[in-house]
PDB file of C-alpha atoms in Angstrom:
ATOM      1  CA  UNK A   1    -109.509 -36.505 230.567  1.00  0.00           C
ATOM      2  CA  UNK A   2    -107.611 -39.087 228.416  1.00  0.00           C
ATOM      3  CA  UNK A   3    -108.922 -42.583 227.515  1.00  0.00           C
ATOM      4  CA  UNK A   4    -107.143 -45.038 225.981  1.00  0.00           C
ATOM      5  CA  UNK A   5    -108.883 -48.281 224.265  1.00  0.00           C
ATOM      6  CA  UNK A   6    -106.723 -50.835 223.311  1.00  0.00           C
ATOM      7  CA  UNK A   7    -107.657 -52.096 219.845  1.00  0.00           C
ATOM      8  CA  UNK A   8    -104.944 -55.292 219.131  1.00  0.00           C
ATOM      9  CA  UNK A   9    -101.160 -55.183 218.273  1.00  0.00           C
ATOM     10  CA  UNK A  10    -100.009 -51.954 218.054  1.00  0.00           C
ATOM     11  CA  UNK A  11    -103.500 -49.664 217.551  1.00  0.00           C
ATOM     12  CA  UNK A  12    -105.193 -48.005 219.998  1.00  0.00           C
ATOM     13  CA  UNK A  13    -107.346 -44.894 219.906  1.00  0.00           C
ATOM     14  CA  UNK A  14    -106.368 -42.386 222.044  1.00  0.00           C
ATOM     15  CA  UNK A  15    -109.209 -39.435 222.905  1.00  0.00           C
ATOM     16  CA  UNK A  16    -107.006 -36.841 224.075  1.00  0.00           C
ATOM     17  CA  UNK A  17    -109.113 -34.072 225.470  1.00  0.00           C
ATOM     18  CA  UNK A  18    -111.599 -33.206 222.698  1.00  0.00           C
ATOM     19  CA  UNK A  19    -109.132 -34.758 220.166  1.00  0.00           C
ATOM     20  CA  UNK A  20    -109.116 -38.272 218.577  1.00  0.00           C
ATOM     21  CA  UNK A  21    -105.633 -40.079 217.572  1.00  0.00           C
ATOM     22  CA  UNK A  22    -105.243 -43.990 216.605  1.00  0.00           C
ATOM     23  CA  UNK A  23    -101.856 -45.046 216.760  1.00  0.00           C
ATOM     24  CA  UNK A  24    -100.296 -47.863 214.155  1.00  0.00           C
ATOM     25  CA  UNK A  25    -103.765 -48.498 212.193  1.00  0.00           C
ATOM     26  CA  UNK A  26    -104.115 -52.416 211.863  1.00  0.00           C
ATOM     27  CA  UNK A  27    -107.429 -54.121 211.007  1.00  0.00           C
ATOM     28  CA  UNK A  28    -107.349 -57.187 209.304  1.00  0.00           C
ATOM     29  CA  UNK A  29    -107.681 -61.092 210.141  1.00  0.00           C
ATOM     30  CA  UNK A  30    -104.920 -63.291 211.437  1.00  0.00           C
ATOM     31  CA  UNK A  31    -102.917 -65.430 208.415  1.00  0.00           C
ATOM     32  CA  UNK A  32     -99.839 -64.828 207.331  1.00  0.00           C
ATOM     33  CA  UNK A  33     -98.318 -61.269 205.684  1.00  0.00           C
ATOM     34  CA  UNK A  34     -95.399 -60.974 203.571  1.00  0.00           C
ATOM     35  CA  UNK A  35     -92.640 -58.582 204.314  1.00  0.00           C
ATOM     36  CA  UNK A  36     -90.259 -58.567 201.340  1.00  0.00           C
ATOM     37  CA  UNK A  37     -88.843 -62.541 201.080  1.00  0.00           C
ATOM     38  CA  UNK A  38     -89.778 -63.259 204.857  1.00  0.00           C
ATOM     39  CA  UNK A  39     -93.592 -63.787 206.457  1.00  0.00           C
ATOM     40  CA  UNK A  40     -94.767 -62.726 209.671  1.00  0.00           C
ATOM     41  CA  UNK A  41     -97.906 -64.492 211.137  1.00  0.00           C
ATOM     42  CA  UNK A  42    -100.524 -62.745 213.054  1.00  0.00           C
ATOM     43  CA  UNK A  43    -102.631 -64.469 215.362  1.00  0.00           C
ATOM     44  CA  UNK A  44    -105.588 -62.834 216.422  1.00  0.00           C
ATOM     45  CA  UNK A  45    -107.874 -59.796 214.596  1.00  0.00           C
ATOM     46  CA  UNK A  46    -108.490 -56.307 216.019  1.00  0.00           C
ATOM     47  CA  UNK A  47    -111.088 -56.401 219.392  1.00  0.00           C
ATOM     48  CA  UNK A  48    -112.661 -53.463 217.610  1.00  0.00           C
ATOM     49  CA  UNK A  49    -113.250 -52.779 214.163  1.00  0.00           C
ATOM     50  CA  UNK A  50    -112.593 -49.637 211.964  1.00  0.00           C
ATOM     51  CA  UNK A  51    -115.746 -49.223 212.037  1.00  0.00           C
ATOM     52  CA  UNK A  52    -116.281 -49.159 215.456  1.00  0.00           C
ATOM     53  CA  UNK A  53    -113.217 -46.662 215.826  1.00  0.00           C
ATOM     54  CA  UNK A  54    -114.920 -43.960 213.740  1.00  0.00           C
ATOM     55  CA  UNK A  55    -113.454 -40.947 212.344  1.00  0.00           C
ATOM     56  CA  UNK A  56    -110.336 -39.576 214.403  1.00  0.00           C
ATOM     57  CA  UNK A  57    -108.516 -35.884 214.240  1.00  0.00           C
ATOM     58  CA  UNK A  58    -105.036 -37.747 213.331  1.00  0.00           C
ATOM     59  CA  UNK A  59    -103.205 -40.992 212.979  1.00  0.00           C
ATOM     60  CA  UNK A  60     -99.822 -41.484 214.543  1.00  0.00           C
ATOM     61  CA  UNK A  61     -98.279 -44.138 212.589  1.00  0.00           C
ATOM     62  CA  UNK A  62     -94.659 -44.877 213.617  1.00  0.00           C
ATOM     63  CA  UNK A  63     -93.598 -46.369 210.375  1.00  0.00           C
ATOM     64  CA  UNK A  64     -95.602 -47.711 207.315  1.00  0.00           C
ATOM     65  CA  UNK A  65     -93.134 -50.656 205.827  1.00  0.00           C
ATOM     66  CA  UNK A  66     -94.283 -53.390 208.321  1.00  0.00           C
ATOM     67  CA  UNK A  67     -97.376 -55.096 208.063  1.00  0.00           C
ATOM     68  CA  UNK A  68     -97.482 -55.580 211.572  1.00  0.00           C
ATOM     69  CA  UNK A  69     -97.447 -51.607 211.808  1.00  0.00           C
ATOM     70  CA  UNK A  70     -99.858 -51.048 209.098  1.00  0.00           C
ATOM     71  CA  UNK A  71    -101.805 -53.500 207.502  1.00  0.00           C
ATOM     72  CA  UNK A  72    -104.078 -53.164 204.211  1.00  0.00           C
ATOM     73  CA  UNK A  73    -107.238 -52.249 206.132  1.00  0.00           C
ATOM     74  CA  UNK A  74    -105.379 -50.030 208.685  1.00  0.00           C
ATOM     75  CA  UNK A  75    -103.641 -48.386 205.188  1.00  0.00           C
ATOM     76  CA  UNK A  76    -107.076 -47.652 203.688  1.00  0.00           C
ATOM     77  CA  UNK A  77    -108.266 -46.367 207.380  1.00  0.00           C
ATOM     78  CA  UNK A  78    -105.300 -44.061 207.565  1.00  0.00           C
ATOM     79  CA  UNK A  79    -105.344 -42.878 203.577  1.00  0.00           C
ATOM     80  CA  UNK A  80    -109.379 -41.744 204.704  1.00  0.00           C
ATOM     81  CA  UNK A  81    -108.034 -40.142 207.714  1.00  0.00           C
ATOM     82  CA  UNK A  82    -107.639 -36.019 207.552  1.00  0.00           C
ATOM     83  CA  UNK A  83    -104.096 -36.417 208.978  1.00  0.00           C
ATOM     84  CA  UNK A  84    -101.212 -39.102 209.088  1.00  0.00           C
ATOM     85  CA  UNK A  85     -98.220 -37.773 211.402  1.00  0.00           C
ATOM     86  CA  UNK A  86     -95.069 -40.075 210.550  1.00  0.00           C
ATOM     87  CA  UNK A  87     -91.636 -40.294 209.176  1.00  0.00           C
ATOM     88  CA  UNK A  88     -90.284 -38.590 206.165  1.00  0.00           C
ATOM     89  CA  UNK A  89     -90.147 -41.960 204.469  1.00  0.00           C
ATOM     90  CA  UNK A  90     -94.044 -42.552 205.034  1.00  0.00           C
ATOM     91  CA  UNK A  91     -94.449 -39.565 203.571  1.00  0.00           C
ATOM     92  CA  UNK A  92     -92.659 -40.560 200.191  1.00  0.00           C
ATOM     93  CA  UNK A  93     -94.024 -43.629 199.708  1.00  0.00           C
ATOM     94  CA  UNK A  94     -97.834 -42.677 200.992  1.00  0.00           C
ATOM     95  CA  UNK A  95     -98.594 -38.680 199.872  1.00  0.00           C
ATOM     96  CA  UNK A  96    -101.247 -37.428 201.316  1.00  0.00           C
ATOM     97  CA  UNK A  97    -102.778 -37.219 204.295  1.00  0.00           C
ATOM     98  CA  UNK A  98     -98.979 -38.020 205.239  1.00  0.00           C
ATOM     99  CA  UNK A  99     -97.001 -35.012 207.086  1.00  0.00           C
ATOM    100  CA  UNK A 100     -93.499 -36.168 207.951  1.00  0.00           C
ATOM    101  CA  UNK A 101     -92.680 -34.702 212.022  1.00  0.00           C
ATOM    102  CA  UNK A 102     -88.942 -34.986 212.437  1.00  0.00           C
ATOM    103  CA  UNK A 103     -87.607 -35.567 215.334  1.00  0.00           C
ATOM    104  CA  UNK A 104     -88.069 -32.726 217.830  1.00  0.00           C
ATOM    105  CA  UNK A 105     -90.437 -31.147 215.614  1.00  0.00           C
ATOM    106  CA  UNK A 106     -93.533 -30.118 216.677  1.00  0.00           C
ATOM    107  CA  UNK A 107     -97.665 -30.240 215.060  1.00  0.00           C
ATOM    108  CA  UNK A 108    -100.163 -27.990 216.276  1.00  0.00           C
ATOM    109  CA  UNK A 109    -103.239 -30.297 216.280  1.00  0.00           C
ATOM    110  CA  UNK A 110    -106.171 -28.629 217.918  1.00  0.00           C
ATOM    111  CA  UNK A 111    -104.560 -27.531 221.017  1.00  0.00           C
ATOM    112  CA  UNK A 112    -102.273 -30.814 221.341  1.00  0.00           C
ATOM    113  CA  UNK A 113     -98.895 -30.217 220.510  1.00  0.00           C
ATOM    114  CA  UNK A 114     -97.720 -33.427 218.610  1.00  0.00           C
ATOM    115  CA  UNK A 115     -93.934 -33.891 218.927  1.00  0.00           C
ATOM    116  CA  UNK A 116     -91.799 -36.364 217.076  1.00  0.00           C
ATOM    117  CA  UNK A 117     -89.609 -37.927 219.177  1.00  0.00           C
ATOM    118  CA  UNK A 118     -86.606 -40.712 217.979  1.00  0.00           C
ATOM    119  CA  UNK A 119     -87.278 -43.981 217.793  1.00  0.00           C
ATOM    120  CA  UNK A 120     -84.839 -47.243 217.358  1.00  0.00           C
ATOM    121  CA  UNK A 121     -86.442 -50.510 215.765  1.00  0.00           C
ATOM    122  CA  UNK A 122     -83.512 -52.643 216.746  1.00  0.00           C
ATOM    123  CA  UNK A 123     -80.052 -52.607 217.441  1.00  0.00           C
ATOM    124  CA  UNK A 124     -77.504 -49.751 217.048  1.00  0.00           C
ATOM    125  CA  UNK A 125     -76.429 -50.189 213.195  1.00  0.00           C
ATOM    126  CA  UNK A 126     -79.650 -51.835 212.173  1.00  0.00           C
ATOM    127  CA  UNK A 127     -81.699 -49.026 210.784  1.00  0.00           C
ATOM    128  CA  UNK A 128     -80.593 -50.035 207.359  1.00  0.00           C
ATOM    129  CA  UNK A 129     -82.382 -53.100 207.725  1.00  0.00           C
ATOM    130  CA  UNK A 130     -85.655 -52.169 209.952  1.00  0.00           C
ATOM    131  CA  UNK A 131     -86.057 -48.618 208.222  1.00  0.00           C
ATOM    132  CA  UNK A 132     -87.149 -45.270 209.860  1.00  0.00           C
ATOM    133  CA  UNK A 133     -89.435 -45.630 212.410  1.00  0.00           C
ATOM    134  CA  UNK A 134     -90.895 -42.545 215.010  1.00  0.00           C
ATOM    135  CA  UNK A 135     -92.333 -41.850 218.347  1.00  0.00           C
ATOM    136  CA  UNK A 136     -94.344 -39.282 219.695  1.00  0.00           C
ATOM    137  CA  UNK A 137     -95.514 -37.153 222.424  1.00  0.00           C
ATOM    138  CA  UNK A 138     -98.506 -35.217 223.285  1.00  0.00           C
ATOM    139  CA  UNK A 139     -98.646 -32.129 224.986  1.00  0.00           C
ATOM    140  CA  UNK A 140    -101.962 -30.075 226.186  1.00  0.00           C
ATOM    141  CA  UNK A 141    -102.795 -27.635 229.230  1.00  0.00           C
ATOM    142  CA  UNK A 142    -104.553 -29.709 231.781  1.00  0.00           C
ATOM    143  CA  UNK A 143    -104.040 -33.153 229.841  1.00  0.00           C
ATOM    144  CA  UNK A 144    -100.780 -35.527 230.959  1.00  0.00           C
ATOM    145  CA  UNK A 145     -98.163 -35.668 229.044  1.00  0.00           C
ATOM    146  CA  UNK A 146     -98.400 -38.836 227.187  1.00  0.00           C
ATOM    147  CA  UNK A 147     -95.838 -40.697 224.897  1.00  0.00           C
ATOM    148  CA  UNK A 148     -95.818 -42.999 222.460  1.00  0.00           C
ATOM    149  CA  UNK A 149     -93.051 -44.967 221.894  1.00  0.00           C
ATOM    150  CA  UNK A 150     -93.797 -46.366 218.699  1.00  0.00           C
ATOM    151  CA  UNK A 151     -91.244 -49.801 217.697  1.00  0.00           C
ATOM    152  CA  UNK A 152     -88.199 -48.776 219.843  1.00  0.00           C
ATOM    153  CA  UNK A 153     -85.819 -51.233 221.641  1.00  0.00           C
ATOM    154  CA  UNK A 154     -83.174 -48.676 222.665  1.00  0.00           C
ATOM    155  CA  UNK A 155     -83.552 -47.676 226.421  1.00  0.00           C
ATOM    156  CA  UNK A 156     -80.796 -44.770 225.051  1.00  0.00           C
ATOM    157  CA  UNK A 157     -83.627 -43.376 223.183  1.00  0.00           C
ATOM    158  CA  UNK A 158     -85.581 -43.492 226.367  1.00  0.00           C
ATOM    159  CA  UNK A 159     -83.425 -41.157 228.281  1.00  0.00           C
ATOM    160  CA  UNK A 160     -83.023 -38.961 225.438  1.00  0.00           C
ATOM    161  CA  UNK A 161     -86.622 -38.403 225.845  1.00  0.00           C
ATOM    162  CA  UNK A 162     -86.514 -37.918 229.562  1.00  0.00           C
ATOM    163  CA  UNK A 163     -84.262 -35.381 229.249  1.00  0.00           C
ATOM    164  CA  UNK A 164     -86.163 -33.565 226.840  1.00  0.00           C
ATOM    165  CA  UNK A 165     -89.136 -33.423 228.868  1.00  0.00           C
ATOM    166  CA  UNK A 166     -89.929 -32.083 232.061  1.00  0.00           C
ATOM    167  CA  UNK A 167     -92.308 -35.480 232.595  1.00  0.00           C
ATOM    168  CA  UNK A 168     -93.925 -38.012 231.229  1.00  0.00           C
ATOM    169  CA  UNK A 169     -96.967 -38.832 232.917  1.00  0.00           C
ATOM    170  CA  UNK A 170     -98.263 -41.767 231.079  1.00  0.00           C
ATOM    171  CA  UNK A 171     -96.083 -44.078 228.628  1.00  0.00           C
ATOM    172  CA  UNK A 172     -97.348 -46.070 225.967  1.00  0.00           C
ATOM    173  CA  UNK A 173     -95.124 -48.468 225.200  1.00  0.00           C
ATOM    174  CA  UNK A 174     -94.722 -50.996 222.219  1.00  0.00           C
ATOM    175  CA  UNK A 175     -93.551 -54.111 224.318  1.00  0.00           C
ATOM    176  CA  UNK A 176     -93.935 -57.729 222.523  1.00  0.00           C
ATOM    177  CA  UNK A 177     -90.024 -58.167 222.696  1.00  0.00           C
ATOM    178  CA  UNK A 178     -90.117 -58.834 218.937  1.00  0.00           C
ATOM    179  CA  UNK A 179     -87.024 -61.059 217.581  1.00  0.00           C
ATOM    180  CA  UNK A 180     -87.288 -61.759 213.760  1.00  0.00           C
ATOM    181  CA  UNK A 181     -83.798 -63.693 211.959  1.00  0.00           C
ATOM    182  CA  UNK A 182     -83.147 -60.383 210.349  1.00  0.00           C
ATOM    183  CA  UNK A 183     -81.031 -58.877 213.368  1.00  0.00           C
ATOM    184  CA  UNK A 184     -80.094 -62.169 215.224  1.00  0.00           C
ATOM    185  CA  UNK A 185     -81.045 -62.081 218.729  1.00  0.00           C
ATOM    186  CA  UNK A 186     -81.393 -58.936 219.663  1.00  0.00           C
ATOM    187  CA  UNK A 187     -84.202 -57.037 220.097  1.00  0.00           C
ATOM    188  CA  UNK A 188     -86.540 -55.318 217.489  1.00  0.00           C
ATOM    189  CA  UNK A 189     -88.842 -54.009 220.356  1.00  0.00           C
ATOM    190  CA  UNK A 190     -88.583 -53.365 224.233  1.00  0.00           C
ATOM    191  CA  UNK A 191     -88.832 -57.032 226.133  1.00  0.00           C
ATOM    192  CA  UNK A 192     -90.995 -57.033 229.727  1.00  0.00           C
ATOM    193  CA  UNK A 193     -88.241 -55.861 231.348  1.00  0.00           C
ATOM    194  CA  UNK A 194     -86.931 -53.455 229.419  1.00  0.00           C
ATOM    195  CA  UNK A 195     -90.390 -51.660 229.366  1.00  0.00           C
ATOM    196  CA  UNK A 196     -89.969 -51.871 233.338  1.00  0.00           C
ATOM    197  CA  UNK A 197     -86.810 -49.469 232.744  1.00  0.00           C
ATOM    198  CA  UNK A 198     -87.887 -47.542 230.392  1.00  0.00           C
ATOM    199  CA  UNK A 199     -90.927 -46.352 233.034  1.00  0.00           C
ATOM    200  CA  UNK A 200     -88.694 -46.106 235.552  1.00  0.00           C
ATOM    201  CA  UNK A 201     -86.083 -43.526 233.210  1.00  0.00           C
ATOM    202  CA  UNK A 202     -89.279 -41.808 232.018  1.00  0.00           C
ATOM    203  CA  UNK A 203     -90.436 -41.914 235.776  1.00  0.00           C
ATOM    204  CA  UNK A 204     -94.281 -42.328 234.371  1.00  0.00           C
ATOM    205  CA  UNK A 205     -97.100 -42.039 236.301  1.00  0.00           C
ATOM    206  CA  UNK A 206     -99.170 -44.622 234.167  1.00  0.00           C
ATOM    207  CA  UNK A 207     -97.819 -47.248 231.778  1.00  0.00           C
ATOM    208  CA  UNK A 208    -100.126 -48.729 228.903  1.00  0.00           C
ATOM    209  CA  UNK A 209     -98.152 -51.780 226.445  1.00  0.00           C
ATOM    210  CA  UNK A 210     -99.168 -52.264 223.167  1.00  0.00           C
ATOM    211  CA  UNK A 211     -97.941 -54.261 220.532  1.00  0.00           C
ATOM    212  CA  UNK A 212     -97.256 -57.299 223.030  1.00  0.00           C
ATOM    213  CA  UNK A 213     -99.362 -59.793 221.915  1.00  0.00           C
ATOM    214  CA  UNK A 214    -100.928 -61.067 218.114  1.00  0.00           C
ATOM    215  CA  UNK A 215     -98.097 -61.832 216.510  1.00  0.00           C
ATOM    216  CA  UNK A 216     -95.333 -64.849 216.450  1.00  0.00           C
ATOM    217  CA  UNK A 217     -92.297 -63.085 216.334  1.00  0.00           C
ATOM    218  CA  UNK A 218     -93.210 -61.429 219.898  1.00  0.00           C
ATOM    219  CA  UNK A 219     -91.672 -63.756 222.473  1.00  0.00           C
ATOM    220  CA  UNK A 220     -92.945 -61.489 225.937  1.00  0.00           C
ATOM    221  CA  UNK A 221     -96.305 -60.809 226.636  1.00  0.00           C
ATOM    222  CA  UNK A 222     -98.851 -60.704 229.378  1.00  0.00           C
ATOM    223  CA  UNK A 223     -97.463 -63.216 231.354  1.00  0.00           C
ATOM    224  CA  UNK A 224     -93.591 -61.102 231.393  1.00  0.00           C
ATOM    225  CA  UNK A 225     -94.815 -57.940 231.460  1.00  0.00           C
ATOM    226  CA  UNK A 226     -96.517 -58.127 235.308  1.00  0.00           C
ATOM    227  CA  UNK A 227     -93.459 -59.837 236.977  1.00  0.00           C
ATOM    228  CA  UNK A 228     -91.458 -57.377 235.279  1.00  0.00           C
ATOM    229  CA  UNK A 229     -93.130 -54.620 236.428  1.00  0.00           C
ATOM    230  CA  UNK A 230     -93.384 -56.378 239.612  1.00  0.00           C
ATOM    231  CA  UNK A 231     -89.842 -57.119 240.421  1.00  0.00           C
ATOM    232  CA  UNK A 232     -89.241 -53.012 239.397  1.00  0.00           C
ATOM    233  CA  UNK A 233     -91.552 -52.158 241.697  1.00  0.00           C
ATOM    234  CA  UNK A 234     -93.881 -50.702 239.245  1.00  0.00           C
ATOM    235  CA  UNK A 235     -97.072 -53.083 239.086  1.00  0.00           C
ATOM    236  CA  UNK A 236     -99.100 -49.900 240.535  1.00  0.00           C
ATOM    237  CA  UNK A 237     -98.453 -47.715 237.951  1.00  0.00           C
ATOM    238  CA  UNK A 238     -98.946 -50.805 234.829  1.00  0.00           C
ATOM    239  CA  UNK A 239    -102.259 -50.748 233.039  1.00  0.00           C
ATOM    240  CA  UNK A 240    -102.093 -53.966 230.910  1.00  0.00           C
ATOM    241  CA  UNK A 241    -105.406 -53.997 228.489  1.00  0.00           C
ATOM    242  CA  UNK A 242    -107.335 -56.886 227.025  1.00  0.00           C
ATOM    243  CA  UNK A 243    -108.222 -56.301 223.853  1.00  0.00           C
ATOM    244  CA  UNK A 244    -111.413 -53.884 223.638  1.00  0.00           C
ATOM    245  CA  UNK A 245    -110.646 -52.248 227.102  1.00  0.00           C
ATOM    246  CA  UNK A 246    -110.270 -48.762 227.847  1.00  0.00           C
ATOM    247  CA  UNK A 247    -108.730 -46.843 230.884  1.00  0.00           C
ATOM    248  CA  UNK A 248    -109.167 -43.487 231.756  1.00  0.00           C
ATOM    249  CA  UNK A 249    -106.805 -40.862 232.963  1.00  0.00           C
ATOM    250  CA  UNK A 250    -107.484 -37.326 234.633  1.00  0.00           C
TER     251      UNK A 250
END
C-alpha cells in the first residue's frame, strides 16, 4: 500500500510500505520570503502541521536554496530528521542528516531503493541561475514504482527517466507553472499541460501534482491542471488533492 497526503506547496508525506518520506519540508505562514535581492510571496500555510506529520524514515528534498522548497520550519523539521536525501550542494551547505544521491545513484532505505534521478529547474542554460535541483524514484517489491519529480520543467528530463525505467506507475509531479523575472518567460516548473505530457511519456498509472498552488509566482493551478489532463485524455488517471487529503494506492 502507498498513501500519499498532500500537505501544501511542494510537501507531502509519502508512507511507502512500512516506510515514511516527506518530500520538500515547508511549514510556515504565508508573508513574504526573501530569496537573495528578489521576494517570493506565499499565500496560504501547510493543511497539516509538523507536528501532525510526525517522525518520518527520510526526507526527499529536491533542493534547499528556495524558500519555497524549504522554508525555516521545514529546515528545522528536516535538520531533526534521521535522513535528508538531496543534491551534493544541500549537502555542503546543510551537513548532516544530508546524503547527496547523484543522479542514477541509488539509497538502500529499508527495503525502498531511493534513486536520484535529474532534474531541470528552468530552461536549458539556466542552472547557473536556479542552482542544482533533484528528483527521485522509489522502488520496492510489491509497492508501484513512484517518482518524484521534484522542480523540473524539462519534458527531456522526462523521457530520460522513462527510458531508464521499465514503468512508472504513479508520478508526482511539481506543477504550479512557476515564472519568476529571473529566466524571462519560460518556465521554472512543468505548466498544466506540460504535466499532461510528462504522464503520458512516463505512461503513469496515477498522477498526484504538488507544488501548484500557495505561491504567486505559480500562474497554473487547479483550474489548468483538469482540462489539461482532460484534453490528453488523462483525467482518469489525475488525483488532484486539497490540502490535508490523502489517496491510497495498492
Amino acid at each position: 500500500m502507498t498513501r500519499i497526503r498532500y500537505v501544501g506547496g511542494p510537501t507531502a508525506l509519502i508512507e511507502y510500505g512500512e516506510i515514511r518520506l516527506l518530500t520538500d519540508p515547508t511549514f510556515d505562514a504565508p508573508g513574504d520570503y526573501p530569496i537573495g535581492t528578489r521576494k517570493l510571496a506565499k499565500t496560504a500555510g501547510p493543511a497539516v502541521a509538523a507536528a501532525e506529520v510526525g517522525e518520518v524514515d527520510a526526507v526527499l528534498l529536491s533542493h534547499d536554496q528556495h524558500p519555497d522548497n524549504l522554508d525555516a520550519a521545514g529546515r528545522n523539521y528536516a535538520l531533526d530528521a534521521p535522513l535528508v536525501l538531496s543534491t551534493a550542494s544541500a549537502r555542503e551547505r546543510i551537513g548532516e542528516p544530508v546524503r547527496a544521491l547523484a543522479n542514477w545513484e541509488s539509497y538502500d532505505l529499508g527495503g525502498v531503493r531511493v534513486t536520484g534521478v535529474p532534474a531541470q529547474h528552468g530552461p536549458d542554460g539556466s542552472e547557473h541561475l536556479v542552482g542544482e535541483v533533484t528528483g527521485f524514484v522509489l522502488e520496492s517489491e510489491g509497492q508501484p514504482t513512484v517518482y518524484v519529480s521534484g522542480d523540473n520543467a524539462s519534458l527531456d528530463v522526462v523521457r530520460q527517466i522513462a527510458e531508464r525505467f521499465e514503468r512508472i506507475d504513479i508520478a508526482v509531479l511539481f506543477a504550479g507553472g512557476a515564472q519568476t523575472p529571473l529566466v524571462g518567460d519560460a518556465y521554472l516548473t512543468l505548466p498544466s499541460d506540460g504535466a499532461a505530457e510528462a504522464a503520458r511519456i512516463l505512461n503513469a498509472r496515477q498522477v498526484v501534482p504538488l507544488h501548484f498552488e500557495h505561491w504567486a509566482h505559480f500562474t497554473q493551478g487547479p483550474g489548468t491542471l483538469r482540462p489539461a489532463f482532460a484534453q490528453a485524455g488523462l483525467e482518469d488517471r489525475l488525483h488532484l488533492l486539497k490540502p490535508g487529503e490523502q489517496v491510497s494506492f495498492q
